[in-house]
PDB file of C-alpha atoms in Angstrom:
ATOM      1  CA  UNK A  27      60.609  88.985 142.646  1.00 53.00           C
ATOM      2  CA  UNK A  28      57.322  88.165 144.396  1.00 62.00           C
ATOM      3  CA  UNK A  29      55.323  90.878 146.145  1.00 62.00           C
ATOM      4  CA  UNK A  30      56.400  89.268 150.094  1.00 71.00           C
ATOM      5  CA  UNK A  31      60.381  89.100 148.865  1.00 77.00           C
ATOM      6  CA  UNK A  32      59.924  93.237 148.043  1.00 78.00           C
ATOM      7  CA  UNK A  33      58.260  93.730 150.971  1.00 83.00           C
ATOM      8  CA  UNK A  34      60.992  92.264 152.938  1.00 85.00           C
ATOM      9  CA  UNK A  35      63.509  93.889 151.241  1.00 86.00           C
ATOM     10  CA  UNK A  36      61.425  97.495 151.926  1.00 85.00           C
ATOM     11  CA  UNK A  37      61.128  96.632 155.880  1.00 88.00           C
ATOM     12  CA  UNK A  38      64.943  95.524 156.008  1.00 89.00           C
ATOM     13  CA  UNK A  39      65.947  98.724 154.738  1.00 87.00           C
ATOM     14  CA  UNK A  40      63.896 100.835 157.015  1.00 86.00           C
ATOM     15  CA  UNK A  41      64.323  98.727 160.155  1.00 89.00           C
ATOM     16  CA  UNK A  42      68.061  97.695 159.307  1.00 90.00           C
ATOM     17  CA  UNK A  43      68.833 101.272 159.082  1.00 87.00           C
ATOM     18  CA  UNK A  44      67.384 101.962 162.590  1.00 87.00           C
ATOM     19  CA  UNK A  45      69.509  99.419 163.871  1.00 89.00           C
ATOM     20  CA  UNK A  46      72.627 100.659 162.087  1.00 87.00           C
ATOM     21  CA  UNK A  47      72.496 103.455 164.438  1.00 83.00           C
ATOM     22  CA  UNK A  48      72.987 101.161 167.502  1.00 84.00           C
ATOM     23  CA  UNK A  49      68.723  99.931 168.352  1.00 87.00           C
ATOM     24  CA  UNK A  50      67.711  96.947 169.090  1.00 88.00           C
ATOM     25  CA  UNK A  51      64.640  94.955 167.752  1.00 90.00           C
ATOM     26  CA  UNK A  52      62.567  93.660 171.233  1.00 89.00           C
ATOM     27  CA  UNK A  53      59.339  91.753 171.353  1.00 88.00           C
ATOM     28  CA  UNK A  54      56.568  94.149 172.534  1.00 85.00           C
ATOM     29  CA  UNK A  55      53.617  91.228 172.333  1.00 84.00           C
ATOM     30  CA  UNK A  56      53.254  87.762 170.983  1.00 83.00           C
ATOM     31  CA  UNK A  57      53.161  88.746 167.121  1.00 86.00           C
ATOM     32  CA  UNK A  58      55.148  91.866 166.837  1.00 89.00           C
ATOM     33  CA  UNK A  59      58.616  94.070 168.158  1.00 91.00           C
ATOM     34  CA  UNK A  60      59.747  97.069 168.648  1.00 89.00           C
ATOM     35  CA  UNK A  61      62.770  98.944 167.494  1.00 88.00           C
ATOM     36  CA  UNK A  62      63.903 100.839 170.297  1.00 83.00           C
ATOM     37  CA  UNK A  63      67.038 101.750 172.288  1.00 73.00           C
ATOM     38  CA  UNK A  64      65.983 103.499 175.756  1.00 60.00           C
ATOM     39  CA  UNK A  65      62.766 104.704 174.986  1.00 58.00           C
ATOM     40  CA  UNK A  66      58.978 103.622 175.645  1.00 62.00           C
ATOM     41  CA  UNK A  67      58.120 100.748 173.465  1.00 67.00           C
ATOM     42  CA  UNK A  68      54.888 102.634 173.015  1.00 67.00           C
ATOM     43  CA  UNK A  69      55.789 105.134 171.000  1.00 70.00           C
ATOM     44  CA  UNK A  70      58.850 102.725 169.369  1.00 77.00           C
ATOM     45  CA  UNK A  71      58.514 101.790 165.648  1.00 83.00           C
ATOM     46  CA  UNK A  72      56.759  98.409 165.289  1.00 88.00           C
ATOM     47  CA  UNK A  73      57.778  95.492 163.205  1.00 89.00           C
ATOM     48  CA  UNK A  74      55.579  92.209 162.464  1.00 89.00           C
ATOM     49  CA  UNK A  75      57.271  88.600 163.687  1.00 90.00           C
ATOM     50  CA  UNK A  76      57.610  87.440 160.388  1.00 91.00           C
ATOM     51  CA  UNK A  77      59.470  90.499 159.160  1.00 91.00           C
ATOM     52  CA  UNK A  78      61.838  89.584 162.160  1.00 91.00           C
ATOM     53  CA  UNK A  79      61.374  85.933 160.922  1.00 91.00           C
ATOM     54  CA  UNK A  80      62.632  86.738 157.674  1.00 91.00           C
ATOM     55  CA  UNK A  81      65.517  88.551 158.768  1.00 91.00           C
ATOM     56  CA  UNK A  82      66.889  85.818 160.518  1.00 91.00           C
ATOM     57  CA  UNK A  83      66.848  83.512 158.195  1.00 90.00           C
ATOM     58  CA  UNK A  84      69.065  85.542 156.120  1.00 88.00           C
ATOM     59  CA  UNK A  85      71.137  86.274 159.069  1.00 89.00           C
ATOM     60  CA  UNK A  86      71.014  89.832 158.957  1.00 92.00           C
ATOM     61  CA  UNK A  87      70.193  90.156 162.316  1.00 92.00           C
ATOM     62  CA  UNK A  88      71.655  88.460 165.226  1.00 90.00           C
ATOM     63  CA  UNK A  89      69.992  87.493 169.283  1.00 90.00           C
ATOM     64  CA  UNK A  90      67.254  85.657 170.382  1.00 89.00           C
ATOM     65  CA  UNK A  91      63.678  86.717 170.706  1.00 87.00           C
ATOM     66  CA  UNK A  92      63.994  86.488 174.861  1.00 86.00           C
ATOM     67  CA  UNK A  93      67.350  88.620 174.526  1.00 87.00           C
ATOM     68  CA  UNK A  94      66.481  90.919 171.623  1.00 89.00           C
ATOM     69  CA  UNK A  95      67.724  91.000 167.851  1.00 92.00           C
ATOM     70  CA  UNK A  96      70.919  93.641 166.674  1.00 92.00           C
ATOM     71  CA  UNK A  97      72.394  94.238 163.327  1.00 91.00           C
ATOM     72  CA  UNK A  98      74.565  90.730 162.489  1.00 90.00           C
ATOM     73  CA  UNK A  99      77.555  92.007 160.031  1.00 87.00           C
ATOM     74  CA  UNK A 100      75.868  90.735 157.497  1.00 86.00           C
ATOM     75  CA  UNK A 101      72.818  92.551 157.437  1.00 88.00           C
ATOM     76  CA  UNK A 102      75.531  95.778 157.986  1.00 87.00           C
ATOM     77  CA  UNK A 103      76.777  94.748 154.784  1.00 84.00           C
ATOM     78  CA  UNK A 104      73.623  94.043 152.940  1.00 86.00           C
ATOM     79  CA  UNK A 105      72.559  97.880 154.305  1.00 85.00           C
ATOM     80  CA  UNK A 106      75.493  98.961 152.303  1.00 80.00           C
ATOM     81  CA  UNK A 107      74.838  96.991 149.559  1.00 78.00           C
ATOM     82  CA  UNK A 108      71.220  97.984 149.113  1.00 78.00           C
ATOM     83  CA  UNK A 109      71.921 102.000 149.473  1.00 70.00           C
ATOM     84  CA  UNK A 110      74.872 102.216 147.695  1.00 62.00           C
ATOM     85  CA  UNK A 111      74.746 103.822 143.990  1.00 45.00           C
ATOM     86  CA  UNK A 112      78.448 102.270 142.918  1.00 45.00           C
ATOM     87  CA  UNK A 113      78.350 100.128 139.914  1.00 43.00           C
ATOM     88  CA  UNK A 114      80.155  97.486 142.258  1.00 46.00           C
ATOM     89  CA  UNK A 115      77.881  97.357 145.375  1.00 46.00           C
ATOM     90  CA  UNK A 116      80.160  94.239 147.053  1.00 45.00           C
ATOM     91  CA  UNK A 117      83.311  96.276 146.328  1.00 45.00           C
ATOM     92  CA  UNK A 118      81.735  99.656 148.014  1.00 45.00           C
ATOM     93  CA  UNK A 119      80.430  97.697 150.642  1.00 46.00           C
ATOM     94  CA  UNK A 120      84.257  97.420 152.151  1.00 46.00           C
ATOM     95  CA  UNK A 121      85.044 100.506 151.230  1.00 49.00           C
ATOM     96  CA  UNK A 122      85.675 103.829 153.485  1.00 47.00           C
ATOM     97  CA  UNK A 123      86.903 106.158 151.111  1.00 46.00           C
ATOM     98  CA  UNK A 124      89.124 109.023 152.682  1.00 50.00           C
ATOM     99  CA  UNK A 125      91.734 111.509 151.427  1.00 53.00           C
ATOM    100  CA  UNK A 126      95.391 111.476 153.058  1.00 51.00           C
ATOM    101  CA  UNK A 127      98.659 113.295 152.808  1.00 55.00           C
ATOM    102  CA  UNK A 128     101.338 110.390 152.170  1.00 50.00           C
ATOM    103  CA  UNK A 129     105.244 110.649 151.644  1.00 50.00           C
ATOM    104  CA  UNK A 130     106.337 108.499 148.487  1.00 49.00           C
ATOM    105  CA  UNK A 131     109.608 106.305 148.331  1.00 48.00           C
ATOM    106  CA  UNK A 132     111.598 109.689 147.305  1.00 54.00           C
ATOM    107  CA  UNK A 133     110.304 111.883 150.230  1.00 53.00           C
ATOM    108  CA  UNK A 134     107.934 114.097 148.498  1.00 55.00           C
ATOM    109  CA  UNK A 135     104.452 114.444 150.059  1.00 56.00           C
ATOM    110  CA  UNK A 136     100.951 113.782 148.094  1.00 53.00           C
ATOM    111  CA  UNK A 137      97.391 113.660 148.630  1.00 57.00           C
ATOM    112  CA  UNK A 138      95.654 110.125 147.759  1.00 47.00           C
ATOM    113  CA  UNK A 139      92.748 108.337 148.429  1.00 46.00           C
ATOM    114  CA  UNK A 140      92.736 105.917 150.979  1.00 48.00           C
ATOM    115  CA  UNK A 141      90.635 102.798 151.603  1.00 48.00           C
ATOM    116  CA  UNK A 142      90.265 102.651 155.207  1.00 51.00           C
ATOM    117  CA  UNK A 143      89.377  99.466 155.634  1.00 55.00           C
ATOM    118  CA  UNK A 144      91.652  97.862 153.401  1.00 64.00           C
ATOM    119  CA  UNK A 145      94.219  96.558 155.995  1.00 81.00           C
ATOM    120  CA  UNK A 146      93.742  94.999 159.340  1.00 88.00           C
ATOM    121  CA  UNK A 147      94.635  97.142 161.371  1.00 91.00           C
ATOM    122  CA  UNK A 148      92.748  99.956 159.432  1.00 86.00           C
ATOM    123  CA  UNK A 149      89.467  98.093 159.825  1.00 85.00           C
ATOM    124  CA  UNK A 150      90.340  97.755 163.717  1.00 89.00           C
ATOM    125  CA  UNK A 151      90.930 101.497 164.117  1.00 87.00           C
ATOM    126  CA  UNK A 152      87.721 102.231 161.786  1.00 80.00           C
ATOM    127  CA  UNK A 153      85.989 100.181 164.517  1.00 83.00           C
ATOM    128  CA  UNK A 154      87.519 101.974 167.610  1.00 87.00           C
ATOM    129  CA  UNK A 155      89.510  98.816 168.476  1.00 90.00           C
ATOM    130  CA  UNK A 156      92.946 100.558 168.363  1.00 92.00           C
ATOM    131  CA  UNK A 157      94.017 103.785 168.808  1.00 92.00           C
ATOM    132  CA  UNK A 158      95.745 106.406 166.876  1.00 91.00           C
ATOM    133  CA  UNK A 159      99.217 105.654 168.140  1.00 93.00           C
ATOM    134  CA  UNK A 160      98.764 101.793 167.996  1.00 94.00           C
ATOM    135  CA  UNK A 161      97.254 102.104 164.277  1.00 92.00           C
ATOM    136  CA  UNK A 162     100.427 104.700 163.437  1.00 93.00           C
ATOM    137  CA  UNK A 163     102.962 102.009 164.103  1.00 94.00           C
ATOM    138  CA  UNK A 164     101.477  99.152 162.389  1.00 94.00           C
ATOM    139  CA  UNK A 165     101.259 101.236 159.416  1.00 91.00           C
ATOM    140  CA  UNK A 166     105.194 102.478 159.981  1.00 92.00           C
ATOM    141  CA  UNK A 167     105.923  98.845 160.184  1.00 93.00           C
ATOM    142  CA  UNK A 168     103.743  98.089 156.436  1.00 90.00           C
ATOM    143  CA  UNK A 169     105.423 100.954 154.792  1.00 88.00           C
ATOM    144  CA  UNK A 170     109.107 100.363 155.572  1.00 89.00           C
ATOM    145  CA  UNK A 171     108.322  96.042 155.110  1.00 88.00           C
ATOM    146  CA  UNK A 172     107.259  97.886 151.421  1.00 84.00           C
ATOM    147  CA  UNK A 173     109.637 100.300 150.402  1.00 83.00           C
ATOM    148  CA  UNK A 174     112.306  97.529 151.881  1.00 82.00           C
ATOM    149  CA  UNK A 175     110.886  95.393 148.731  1.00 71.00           C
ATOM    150  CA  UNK A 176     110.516  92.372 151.236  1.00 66.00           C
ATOM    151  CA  UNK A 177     107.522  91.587 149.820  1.00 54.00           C
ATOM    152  CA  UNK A 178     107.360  88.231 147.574  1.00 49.00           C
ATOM    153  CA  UNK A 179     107.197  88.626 143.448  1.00 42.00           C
ATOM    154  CA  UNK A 180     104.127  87.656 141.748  1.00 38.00           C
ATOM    155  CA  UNK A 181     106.156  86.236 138.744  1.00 38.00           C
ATOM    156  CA  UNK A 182     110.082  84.792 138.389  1.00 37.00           C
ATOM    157  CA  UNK A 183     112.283  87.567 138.117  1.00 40.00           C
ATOM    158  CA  UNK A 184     114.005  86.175 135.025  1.00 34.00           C
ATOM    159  CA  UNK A 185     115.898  89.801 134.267  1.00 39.00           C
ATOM    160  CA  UNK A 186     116.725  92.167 135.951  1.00 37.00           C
ATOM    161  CA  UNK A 187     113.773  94.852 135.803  1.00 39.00           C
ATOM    162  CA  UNK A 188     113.892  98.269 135.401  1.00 37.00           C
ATOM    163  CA  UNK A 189     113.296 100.332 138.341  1.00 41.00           C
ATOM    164  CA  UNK A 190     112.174 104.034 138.133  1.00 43.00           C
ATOM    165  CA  UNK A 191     113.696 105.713 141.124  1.00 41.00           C
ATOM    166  CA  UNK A 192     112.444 108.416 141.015  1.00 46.00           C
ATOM    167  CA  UNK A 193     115.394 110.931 139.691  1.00 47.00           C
ATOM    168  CA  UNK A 194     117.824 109.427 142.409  1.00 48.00           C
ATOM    169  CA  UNK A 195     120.689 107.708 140.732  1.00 51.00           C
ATOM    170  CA  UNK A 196     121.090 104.045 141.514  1.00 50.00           C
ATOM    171  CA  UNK A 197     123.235 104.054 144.356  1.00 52.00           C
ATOM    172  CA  UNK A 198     120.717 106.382 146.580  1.00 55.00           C
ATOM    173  CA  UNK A 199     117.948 103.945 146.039  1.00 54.00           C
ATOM    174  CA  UNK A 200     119.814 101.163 147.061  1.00 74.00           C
ATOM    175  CA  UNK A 201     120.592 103.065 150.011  1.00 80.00           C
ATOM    176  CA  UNK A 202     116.677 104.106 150.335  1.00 81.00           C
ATOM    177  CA  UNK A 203     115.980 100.494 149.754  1.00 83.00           C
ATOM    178  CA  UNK A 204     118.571  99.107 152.483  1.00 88.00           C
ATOM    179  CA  UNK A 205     117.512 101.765 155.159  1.00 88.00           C
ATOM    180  CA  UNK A 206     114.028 100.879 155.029  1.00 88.00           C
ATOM    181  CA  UNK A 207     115.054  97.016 155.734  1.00 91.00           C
ATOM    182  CA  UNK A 208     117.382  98.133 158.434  1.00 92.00           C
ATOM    183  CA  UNK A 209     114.723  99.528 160.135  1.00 93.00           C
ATOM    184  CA  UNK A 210     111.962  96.834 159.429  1.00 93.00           C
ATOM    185  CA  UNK A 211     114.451  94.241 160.970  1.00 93.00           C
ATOM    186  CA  UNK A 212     115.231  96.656 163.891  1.00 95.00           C
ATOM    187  CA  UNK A 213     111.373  97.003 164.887  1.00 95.00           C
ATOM    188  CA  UNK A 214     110.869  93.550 164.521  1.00 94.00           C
ATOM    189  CA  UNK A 215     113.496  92.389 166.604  1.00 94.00           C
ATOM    190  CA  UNK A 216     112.819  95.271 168.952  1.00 94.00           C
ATOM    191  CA  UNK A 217     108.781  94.043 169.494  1.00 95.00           C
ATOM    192  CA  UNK A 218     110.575  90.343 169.773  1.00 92.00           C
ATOM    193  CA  UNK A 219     109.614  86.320 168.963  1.00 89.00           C
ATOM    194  CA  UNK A 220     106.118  85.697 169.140  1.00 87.00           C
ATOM    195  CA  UNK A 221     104.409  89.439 168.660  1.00 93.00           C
ATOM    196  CA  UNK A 222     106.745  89.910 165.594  1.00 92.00           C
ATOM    197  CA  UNK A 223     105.617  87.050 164.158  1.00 91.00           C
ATOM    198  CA  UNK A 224     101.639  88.599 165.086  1.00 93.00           C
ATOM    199  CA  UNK A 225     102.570  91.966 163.686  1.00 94.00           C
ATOM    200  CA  UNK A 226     104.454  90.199 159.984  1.00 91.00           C
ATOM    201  CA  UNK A 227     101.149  88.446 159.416  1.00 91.00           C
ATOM    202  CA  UNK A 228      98.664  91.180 160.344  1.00 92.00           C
ATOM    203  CA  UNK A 229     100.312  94.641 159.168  1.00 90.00           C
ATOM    204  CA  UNK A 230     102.704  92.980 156.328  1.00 88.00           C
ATOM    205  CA  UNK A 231     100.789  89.738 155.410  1.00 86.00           C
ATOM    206  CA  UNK A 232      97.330  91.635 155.950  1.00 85.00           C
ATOM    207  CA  UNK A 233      95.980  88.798 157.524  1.00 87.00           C
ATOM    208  CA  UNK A 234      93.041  88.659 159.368  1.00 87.00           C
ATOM    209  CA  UNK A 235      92.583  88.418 163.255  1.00 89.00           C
ATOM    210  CA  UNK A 236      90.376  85.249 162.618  1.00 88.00           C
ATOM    211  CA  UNK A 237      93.003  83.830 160.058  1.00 87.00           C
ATOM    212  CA  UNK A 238      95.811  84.235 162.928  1.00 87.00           C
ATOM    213  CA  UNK A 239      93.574  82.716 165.295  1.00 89.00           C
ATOM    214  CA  UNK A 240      93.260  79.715 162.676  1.00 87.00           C
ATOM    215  CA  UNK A 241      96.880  79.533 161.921  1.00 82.00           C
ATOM    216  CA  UNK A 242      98.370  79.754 165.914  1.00 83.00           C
ATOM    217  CA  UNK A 243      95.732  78.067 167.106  1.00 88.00           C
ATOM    218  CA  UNK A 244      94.162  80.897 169.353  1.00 90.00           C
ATOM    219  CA  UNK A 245      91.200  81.297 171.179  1.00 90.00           C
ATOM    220  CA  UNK A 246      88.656  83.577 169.590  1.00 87.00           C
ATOM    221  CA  UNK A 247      88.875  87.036 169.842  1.00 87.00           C
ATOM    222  CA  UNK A 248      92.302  86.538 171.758  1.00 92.00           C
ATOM    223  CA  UNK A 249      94.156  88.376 168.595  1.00 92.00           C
ATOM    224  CA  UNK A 250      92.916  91.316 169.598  1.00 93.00           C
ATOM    225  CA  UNK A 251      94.261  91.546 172.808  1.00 94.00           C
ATOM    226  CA  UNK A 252      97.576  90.314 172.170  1.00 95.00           C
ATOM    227  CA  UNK A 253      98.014  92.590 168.988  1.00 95.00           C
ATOM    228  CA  UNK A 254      97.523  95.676 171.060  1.00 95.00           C
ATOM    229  CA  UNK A 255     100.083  94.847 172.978  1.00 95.00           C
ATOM    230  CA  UNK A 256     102.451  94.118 170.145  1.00 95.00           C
ATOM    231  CA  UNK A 257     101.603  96.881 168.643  1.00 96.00           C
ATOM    232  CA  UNK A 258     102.222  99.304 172.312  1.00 95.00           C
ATOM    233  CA  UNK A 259     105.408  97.898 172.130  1.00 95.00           C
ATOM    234  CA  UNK A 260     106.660  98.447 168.695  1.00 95.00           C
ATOM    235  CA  UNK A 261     105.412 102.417 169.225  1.00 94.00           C
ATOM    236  CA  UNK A 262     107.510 102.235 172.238  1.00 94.00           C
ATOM    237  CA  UNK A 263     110.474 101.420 169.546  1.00 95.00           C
ATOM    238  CA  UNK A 264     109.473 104.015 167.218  1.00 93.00           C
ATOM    239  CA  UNK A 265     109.237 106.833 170.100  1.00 92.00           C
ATOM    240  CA  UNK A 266     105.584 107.357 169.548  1.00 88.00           C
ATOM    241  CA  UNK A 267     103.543 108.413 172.810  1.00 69.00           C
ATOM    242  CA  UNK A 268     102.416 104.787 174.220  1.00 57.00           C
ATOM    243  CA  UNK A 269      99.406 105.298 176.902  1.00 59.00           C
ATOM    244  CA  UNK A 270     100.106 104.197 180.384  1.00 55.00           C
ATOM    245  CA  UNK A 271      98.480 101.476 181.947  1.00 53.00           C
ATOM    246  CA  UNK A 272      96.161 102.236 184.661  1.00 49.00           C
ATOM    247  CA  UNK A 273      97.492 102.097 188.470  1.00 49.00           C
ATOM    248  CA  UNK A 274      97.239  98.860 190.159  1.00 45.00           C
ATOM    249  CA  UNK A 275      94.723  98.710 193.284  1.00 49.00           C
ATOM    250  CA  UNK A 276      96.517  99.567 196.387  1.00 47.00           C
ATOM    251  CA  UNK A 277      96.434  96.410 198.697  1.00 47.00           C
ATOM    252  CA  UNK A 278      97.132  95.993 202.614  1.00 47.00           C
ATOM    253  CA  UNK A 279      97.553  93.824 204.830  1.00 44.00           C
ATOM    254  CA  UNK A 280      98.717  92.821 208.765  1.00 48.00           C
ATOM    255  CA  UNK A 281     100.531  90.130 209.843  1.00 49.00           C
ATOM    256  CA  UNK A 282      98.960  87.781 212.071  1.00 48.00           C
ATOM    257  CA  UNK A 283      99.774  88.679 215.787  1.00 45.00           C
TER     258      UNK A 283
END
């Protein structure tokens, strides 16, 4: 690695950092900018052009120079990259490691480790683009679509395989197994065409927003929008506390006289 490549690499991870935390890069004069996000540009941490240069050739940063330069995603994920100490610095780079209390497929309740960004609608509620209630019925939805064993097989079933249950006899996981369907079908049909299809490919299929934009032939960014509202209505079914939309804006009129 050549002497200019470290240096780059030095200056992205002390500037990149400053812009994790929500700066922006701004031209000060005709050869440098500033990394600032209300403050004086004076007393703002400087970087040279061709730092900036650099970094947007790799497309770690995103803007113009009239506009200003933020972090791009993938100079968020080369951040992570760069400071991580995992063995696997891609893998820990989509990674947000957390510790929940789950119930299994025979009731009892367990501490694991979660990824929190390993489904859709996780990522979207890591970012703030879903709340609570709208990210606890997607993942309702997920688990009963997986305890209902809807999910495809990987390989023929050829013979019948053997299925632990758990301690429960045959009969009461077939019951389990038939209750969890019942209610994936139910939700489903409650939410109705259209969103149900949205909410199978996101929170069972694990699809991304851009992939369902791709496959229904969406504008961008629209999946957003119309998820949340799939997703308000299947809490609705489930009885979970749905927000209320804000009060219209009075209007008046008079009839002509």
């Amino acid at each position: 690695m050549s002497a200019g490549e470290q240096e780059i690499l030095r200056e992205a991870r002390r500037v990149l950092r400053k812009l994790a935390s929500g700066k922006r890069l701004v031209m000060c004069d005709a050869d440098r900018f500033a990394v600032t996000g209300t403050g004086a540009l004076r007393n703002a941490m400087k970087v040279d052009r061709t730092t900036v240069d650099a970094f947007v050739a790799r497309d770690w940063i995103r803007g113009s120079v009239k506009d200003g330069f933020t972090l791009s995603d993938a100079g968020r994920g080369w951040l992570k990259r760069a400071e991580c100490d995992d063995a696997l610095p891609f893998a820990a780079q989509h990674r947000v490691i957390t510790r929940r209390k789950v119930q299994d497929e025979n009731g009892l309740e367990r501490e694991v480790e979660i990824n929190e960004l390993e489904s859709p609608i996780a990522w979207l509620r890591h970012r703030g683009l879903i709340d609570a209630m709208q990210f606890e019925a997607g993942d309702r939805l997920r688990r009963d679509y997986t305890l209902a064993q809807l999910a495809p097989r990987l390989a023929a079933d050829l013979e019948s395989p053997v299925v632990d249950a758990g301690g429960k006899s045959p009969g009461e996981f077939s019951d389990m197994v038939l209750a969890a369907k019942q209610r994936f079908l139910l939700a489903m049909k409650a939410v109705g065409p259209g969103l149900s299809d949205l909410l199978f490919d996101v929170c069972c299929h694990l699809m991304r927003l851009e992939g369902v934009e791709r496959e229904f032939g969406w504008p961008q960014r629209s999946a957003k929008v119309v998820l949340q509202i799939a997703l308000d209505r299947l809490g609705e079914h489930y009885g979970l506390c749905v927000k209320a939309p804000a009060r219209a804006r009075m209007r008046s009129w008079a009839a002509a006289v």
